[in-house]
PDB file of C-alpha atoms in Angstrom:
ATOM      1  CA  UNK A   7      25.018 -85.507 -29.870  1.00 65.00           C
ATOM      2  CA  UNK A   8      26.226 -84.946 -26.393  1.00 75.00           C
ATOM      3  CA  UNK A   9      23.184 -84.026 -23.942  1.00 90.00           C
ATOM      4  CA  UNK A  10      24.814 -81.388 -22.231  1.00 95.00           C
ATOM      5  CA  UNK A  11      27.601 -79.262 -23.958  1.00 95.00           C
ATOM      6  CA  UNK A  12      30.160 -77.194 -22.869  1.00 96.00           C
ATOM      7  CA  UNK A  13      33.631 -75.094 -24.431  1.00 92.00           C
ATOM      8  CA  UNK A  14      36.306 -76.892 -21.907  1.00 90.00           C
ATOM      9  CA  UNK A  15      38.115 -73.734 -21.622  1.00 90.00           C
ATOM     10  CA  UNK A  16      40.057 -72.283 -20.506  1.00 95.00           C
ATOM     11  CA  UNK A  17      38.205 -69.050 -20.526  1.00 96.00           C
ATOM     12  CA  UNK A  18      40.318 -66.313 -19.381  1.00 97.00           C
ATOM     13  CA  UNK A  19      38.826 -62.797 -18.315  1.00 97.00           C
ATOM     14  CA  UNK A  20      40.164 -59.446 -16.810  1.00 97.00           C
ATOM     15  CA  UNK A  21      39.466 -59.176 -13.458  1.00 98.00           C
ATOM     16  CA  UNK A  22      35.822 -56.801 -13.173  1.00 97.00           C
ATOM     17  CA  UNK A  23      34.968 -58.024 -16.778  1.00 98.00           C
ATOM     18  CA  UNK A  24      31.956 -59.685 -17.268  1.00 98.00           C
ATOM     19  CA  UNK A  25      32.674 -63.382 -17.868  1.00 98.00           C
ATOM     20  CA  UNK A  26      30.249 -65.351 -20.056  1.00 97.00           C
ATOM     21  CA  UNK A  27      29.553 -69.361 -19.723  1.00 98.00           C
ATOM     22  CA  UNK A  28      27.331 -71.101 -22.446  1.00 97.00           C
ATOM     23  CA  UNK A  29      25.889 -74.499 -22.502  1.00 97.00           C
ATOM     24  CA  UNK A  30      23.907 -75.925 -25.355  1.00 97.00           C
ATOM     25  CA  UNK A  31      21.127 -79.196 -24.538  1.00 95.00           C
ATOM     26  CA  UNK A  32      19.543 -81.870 -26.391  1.00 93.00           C
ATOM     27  CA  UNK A  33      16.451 -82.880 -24.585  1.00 90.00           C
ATOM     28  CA  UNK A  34      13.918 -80.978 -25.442  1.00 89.00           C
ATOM     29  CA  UNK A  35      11.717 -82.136 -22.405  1.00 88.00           C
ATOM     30  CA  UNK A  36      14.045 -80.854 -19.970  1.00 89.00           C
ATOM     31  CA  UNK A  37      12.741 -78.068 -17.540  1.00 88.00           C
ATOM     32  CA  UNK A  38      15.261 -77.047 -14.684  1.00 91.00           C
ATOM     33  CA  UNK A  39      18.577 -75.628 -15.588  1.00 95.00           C
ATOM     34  CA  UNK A  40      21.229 -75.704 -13.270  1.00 96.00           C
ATOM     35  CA  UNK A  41      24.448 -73.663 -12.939  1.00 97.00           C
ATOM     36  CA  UNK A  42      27.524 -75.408 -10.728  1.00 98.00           C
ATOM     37  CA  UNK A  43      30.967 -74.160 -10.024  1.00 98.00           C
ATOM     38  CA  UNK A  44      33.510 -75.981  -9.048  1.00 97.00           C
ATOM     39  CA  UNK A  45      36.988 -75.046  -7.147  1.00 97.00           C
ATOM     40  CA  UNK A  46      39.808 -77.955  -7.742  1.00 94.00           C
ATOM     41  CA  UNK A  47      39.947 -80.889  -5.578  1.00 92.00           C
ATOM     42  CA  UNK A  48      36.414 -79.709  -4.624  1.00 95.00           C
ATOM     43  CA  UNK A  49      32.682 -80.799  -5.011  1.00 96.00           C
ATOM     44  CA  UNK A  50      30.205 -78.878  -6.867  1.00 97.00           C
ATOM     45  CA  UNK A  51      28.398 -76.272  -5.318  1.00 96.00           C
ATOM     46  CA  UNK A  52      24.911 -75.083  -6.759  1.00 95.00           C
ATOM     47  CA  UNK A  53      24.845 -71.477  -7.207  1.00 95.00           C
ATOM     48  CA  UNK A  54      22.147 -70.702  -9.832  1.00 94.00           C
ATOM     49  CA  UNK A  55      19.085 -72.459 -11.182  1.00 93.00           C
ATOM     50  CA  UNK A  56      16.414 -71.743 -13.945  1.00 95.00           C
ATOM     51  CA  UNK A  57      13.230 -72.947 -15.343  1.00 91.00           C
ATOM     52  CA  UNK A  58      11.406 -70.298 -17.051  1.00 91.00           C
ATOM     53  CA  UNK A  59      12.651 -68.649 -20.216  1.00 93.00           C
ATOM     54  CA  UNK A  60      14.804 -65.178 -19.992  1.00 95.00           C
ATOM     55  CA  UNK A  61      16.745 -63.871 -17.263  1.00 96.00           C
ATOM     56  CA  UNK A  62      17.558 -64.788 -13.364  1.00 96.00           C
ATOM     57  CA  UNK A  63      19.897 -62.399 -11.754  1.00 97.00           C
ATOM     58  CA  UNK A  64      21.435 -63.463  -8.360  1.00 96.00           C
ATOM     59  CA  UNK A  65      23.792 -60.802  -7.567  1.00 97.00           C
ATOM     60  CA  UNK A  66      26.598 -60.749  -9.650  1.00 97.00           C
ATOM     61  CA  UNK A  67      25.298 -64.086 -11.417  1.00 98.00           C
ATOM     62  CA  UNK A  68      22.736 -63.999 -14.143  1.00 98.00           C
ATOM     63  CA  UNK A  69      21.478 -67.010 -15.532  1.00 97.00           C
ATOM     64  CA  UNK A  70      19.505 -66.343 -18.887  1.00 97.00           C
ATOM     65  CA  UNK A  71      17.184 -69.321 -20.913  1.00 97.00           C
ATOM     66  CA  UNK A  72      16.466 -69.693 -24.183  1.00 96.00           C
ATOM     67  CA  UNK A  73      14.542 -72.671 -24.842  1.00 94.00           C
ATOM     68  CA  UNK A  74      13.738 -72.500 -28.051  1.00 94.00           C
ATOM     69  CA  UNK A  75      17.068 -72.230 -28.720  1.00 95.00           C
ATOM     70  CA  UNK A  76      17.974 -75.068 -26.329  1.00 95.00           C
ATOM     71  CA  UNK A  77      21.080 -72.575 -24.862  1.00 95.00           C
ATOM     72  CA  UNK A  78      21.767 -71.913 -21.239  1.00 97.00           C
ATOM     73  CA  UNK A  79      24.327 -69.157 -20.168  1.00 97.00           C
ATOM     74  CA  UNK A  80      25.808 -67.652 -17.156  1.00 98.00           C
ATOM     75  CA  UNK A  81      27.242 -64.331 -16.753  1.00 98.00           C
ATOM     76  CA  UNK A  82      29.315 -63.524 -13.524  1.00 98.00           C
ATOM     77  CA  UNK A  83      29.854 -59.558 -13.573  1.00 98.00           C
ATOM     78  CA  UNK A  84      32.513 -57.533 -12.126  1.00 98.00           C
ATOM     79  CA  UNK A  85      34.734 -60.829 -11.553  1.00 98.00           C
ATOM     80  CA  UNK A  86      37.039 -61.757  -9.105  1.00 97.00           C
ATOM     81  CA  UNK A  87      40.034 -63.845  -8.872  1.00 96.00           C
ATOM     82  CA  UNK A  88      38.103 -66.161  -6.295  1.00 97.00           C
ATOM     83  CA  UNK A  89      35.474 -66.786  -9.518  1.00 98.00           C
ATOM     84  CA  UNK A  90      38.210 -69.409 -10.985  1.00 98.00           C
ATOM     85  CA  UNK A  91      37.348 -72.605 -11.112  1.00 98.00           C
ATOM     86  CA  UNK A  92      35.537 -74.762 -12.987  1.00 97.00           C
ATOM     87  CA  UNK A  93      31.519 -74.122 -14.059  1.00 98.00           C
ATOM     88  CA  UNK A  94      29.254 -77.432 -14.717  1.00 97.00           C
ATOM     89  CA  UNK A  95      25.764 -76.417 -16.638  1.00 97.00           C
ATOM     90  CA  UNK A  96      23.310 -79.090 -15.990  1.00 95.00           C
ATOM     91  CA  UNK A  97      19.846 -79.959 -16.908  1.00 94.00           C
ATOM     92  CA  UNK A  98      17.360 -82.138 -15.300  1.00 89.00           C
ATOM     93  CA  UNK A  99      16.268 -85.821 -17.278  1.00 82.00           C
ATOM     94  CA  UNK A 100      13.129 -86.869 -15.268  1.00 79.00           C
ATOM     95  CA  UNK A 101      14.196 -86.504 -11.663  1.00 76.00           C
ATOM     96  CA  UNK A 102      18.336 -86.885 -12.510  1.00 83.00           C
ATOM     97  CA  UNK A 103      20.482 -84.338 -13.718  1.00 89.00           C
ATOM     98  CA  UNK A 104      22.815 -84.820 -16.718  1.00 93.00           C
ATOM     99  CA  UNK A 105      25.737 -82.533 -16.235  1.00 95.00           C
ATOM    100  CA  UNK A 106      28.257 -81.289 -18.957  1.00 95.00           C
ATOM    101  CA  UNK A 107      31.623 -81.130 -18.871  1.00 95.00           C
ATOM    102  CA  UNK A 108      32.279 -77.809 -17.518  1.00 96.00           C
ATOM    103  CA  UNK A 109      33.724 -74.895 -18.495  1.00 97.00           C
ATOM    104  CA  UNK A 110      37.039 -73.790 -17.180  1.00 97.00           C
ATOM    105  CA  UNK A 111      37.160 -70.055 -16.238  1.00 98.00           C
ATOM    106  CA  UNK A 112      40.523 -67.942 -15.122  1.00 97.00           C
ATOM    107  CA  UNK A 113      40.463 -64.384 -13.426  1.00 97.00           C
ATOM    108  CA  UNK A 114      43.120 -62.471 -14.909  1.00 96.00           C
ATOM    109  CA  UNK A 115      44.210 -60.163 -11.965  1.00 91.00           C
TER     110      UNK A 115
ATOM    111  CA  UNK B   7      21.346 -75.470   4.731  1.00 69.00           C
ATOM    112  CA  UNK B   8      21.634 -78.690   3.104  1.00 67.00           C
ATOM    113  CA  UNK B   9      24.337 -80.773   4.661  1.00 91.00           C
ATOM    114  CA  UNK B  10      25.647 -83.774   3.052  1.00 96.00           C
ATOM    115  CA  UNK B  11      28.499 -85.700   4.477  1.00 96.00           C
ATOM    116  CA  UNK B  12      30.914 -88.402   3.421  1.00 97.00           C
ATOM    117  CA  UNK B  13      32.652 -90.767   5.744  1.00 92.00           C
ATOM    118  CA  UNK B  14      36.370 -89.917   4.438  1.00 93.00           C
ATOM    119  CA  UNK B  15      37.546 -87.201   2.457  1.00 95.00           C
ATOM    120  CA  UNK B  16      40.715 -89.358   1.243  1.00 97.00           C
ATOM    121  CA  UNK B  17      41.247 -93.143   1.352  1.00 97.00           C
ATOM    122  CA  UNK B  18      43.646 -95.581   0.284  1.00 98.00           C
ATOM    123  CA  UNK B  19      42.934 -99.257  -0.260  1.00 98.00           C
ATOM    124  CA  UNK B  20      44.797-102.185  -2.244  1.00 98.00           C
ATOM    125  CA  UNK B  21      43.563-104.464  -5.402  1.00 98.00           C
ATOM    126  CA  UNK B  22      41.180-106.690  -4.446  1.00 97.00           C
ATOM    127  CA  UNK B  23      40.077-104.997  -1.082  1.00 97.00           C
ATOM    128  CA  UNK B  24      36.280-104.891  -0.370  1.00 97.00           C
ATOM    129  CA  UNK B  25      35.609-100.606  -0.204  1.00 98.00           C
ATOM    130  CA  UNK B  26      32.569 -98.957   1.737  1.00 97.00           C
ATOM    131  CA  UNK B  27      32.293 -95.099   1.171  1.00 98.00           C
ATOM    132  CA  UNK B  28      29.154 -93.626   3.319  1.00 97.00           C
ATOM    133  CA  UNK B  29      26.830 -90.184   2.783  1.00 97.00           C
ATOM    134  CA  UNK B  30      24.720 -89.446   5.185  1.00 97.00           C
ATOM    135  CA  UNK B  31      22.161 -86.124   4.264  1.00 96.00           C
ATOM    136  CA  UNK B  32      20.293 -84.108   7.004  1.00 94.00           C
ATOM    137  CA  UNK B  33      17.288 -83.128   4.332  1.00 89.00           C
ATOM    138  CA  UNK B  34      14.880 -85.600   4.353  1.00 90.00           C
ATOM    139  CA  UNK B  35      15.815 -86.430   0.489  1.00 91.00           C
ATOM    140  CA  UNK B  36      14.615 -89.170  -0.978  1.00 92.00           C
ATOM    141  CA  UNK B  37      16.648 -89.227  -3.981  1.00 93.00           C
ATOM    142  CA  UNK B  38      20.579 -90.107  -3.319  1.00 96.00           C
ATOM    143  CA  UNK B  39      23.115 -90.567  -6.162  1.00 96.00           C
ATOM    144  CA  UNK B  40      26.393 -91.411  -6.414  1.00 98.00           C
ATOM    145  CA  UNK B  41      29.047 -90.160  -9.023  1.00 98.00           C
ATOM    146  CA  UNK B  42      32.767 -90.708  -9.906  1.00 98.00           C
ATOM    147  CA  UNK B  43      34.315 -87.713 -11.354  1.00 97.00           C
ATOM    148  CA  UNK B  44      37.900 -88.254 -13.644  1.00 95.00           C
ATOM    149  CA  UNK B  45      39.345 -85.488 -15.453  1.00 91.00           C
ATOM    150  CA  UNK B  46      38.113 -85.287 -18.502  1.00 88.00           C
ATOM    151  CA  UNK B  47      35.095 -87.212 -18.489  1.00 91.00           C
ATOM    152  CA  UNK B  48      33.211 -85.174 -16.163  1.00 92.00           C
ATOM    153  CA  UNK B  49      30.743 -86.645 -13.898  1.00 95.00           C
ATOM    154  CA  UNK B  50      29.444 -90.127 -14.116  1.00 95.00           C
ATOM    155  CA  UNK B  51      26.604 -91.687 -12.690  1.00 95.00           C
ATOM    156  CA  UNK B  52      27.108 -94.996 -10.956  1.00 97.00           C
ATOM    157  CA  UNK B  53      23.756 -95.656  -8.620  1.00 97.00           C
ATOM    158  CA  UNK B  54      20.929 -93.960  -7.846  1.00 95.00           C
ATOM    159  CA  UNK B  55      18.026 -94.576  -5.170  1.00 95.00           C
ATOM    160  CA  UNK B  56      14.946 -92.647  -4.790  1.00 92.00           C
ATOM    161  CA  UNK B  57      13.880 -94.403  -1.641  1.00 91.00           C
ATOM    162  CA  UNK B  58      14.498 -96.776   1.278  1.00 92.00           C
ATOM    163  CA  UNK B  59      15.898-100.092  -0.089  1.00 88.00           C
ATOM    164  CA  UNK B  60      15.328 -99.398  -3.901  1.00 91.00           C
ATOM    165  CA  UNK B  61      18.078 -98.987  -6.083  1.00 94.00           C
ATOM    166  CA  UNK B  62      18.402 -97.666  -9.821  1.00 94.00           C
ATOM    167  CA  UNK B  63      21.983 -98.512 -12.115  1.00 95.00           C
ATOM    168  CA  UNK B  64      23.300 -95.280 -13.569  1.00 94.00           C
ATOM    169  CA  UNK B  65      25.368 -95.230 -16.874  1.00 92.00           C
ATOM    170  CA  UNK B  66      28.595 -97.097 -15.092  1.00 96.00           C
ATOM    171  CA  UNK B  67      27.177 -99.436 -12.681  1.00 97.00           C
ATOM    172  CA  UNK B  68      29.845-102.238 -13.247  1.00 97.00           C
ATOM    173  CA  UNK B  69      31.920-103.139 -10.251  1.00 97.00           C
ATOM    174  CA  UNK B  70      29.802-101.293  -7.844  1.00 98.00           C
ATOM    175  CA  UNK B  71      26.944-101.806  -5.492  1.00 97.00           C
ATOM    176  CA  UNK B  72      24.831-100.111  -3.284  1.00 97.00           C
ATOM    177  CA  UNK B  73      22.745-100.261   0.000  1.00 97.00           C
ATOM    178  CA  UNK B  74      19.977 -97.885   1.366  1.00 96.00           C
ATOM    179  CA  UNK B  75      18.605 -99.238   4.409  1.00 95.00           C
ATOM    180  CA  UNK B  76      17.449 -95.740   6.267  1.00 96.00           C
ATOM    181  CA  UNK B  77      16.413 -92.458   4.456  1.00 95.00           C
ATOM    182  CA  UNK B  78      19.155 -90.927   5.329  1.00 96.00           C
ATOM    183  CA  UNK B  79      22.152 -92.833   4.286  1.00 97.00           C
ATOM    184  CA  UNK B  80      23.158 -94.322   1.025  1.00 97.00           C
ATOM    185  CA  UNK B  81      26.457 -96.508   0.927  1.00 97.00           C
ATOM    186  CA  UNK B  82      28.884 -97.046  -2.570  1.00 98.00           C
ATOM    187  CA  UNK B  83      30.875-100.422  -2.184  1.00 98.00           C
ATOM    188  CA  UNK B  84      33.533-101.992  -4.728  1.00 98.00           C
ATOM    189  CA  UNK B  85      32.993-105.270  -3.681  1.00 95.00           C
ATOM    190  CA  UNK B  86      36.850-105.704  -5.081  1.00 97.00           C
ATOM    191  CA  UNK B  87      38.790-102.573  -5.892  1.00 98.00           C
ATOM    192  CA  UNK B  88      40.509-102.193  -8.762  1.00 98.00           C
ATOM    193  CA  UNK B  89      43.360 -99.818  -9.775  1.00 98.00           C
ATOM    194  CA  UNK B  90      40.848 -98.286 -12.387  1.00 97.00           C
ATOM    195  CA  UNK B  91      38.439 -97.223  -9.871  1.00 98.00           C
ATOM    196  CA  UNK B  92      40.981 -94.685  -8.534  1.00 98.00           C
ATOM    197  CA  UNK B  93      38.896 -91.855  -8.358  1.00 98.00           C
ATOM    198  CA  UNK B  94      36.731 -89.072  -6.850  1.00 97.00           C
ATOM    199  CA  UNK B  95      33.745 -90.640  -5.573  1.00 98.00           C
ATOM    200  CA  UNK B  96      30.659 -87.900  -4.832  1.00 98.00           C
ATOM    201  CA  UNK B  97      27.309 -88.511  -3.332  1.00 98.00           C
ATOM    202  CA  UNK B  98      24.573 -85.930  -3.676  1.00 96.00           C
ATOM    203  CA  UNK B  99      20.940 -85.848  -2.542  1.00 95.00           C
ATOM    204  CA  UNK B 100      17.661 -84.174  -4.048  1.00 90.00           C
ATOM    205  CA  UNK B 101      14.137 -83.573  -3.417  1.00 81.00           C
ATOM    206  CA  UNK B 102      11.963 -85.640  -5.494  1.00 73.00           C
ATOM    207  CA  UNK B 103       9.621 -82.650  -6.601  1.00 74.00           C
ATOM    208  CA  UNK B 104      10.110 -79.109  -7.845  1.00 72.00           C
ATOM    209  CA  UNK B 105      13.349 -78.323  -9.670  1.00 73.00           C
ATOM    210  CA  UNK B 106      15.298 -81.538  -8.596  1.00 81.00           C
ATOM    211  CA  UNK B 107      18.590 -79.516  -7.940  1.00 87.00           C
ATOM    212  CA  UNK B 108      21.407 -81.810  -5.901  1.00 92.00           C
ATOM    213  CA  UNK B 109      23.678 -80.920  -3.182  1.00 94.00           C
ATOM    214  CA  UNK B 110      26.538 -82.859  -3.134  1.00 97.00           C
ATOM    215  CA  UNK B 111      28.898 -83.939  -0.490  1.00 97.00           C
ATOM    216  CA  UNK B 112      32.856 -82.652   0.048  1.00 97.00           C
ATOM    217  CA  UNK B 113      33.785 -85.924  -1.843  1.00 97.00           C
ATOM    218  CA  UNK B 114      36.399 -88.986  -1.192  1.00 97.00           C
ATOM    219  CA  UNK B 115      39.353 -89.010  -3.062  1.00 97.00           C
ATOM    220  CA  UNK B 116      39.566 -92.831  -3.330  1.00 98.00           C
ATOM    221  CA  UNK B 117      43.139 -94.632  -4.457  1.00 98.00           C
ATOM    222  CA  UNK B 118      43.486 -98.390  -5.050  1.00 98.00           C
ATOM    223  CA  UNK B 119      47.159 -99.706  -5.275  1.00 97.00           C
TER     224      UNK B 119
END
């Protein structure tokens, strides 16, 4: 089992839909959640983070936690064309971060 | 703001070449890292350091070293490139308490021909 997973994509979404991102973990121990996007050819650039179970809104970004369930997930309201690019979920191992995949996401203007 | 910086955003170099790629952080961090990123297989971990002159392999250490003589700056070199370390090479930094997030640098788009 992959430690961090995420759909590839591409997700597509109507522009001012609500687009949804979900990431599922293995380590049980972990305790900071992470949320990264990333724009092609570029690096990734934090934008969310988590460590307590439930929500975390950040202006039109809401990370939400379910432990138990071992399932992170981002939702990016009211979305804009300049919200595609490419969204890496990541949880902490000790003091590293293992980082999935990412999850592709398109605007649809 | 955190600011990390790499020493070239693009860089070509031939088989068998010795390659240096620098990142320099303005945070105080003591925790440096450095990735390569290929499509596909997401981000990799090739070295780690969480202080001055120690050094930790990540999961693809092979045909890769590493120096951290000052706090500050933590330097990736292929000791002799290889056309399969064409890649994107990113550094990031982190405190070594509290949530452990990573800021990353712009990246260096590294070929070998």
């Amino acid at each position: 089992q992959k430690e961090v997973e995420q759909n590839s994509g591409p997700l597509s979404v109507p522009e001012g839909a609500i687009a949804s991102l979900n990431c599922t973990y293995s380590d049980r121990g972990s305790q900071s959640f992470f949320w990264y996007r990333q724009y092609s050819g570029k690096s990734p650039e934090l934008i969310m983070f988590i460590y307590s179970n439930g929500d975390k809104e950040d202006g039109r970004f809401t990370a939400q936690l379910n432990k138990a369930s071992q399932y992170v997930s981002l939702l990016i309201r009211d979305s804009q064309p300049s919200d595609s690019a490419t969204y890496l979920c990541a949880v902490n191992r000790d003091d590293k971060i293992i980082f999935g995949k990412g999850t592709r996401l398109h605007i649809l203007p | 703001d955190v600011k990390v910086t790499q020493s070239s955003r693009y860089l070509v170099k031939r088989t068998g070449e010795k390659v240096f790629l620098e990142c320099v952080q303005d945070m105080d961090h003591e925790n440096m890292f450095w990735y390569r990123q290929d499509p596909g297989l997401g981000l990799r971990l090739i070295y780690f350091s969480y202080d001055v002159k120690m050094k930790e392999k990540g999961d693809i250490p092979e045909g890769y070293s590493v120096s951290r003589e000052k706090k500050e700056r933590f330097s990736l070199i292929l000791e002799s490139a290889s056309t399969n370390q064409t890649s994107m090479y990113l550094c990031a930094s982190s405190s070594p308490v509290g949530t452990y997030e990573q800021y990353f640098g712009p990246g260096t788009r590294l070929t070998v021909t």
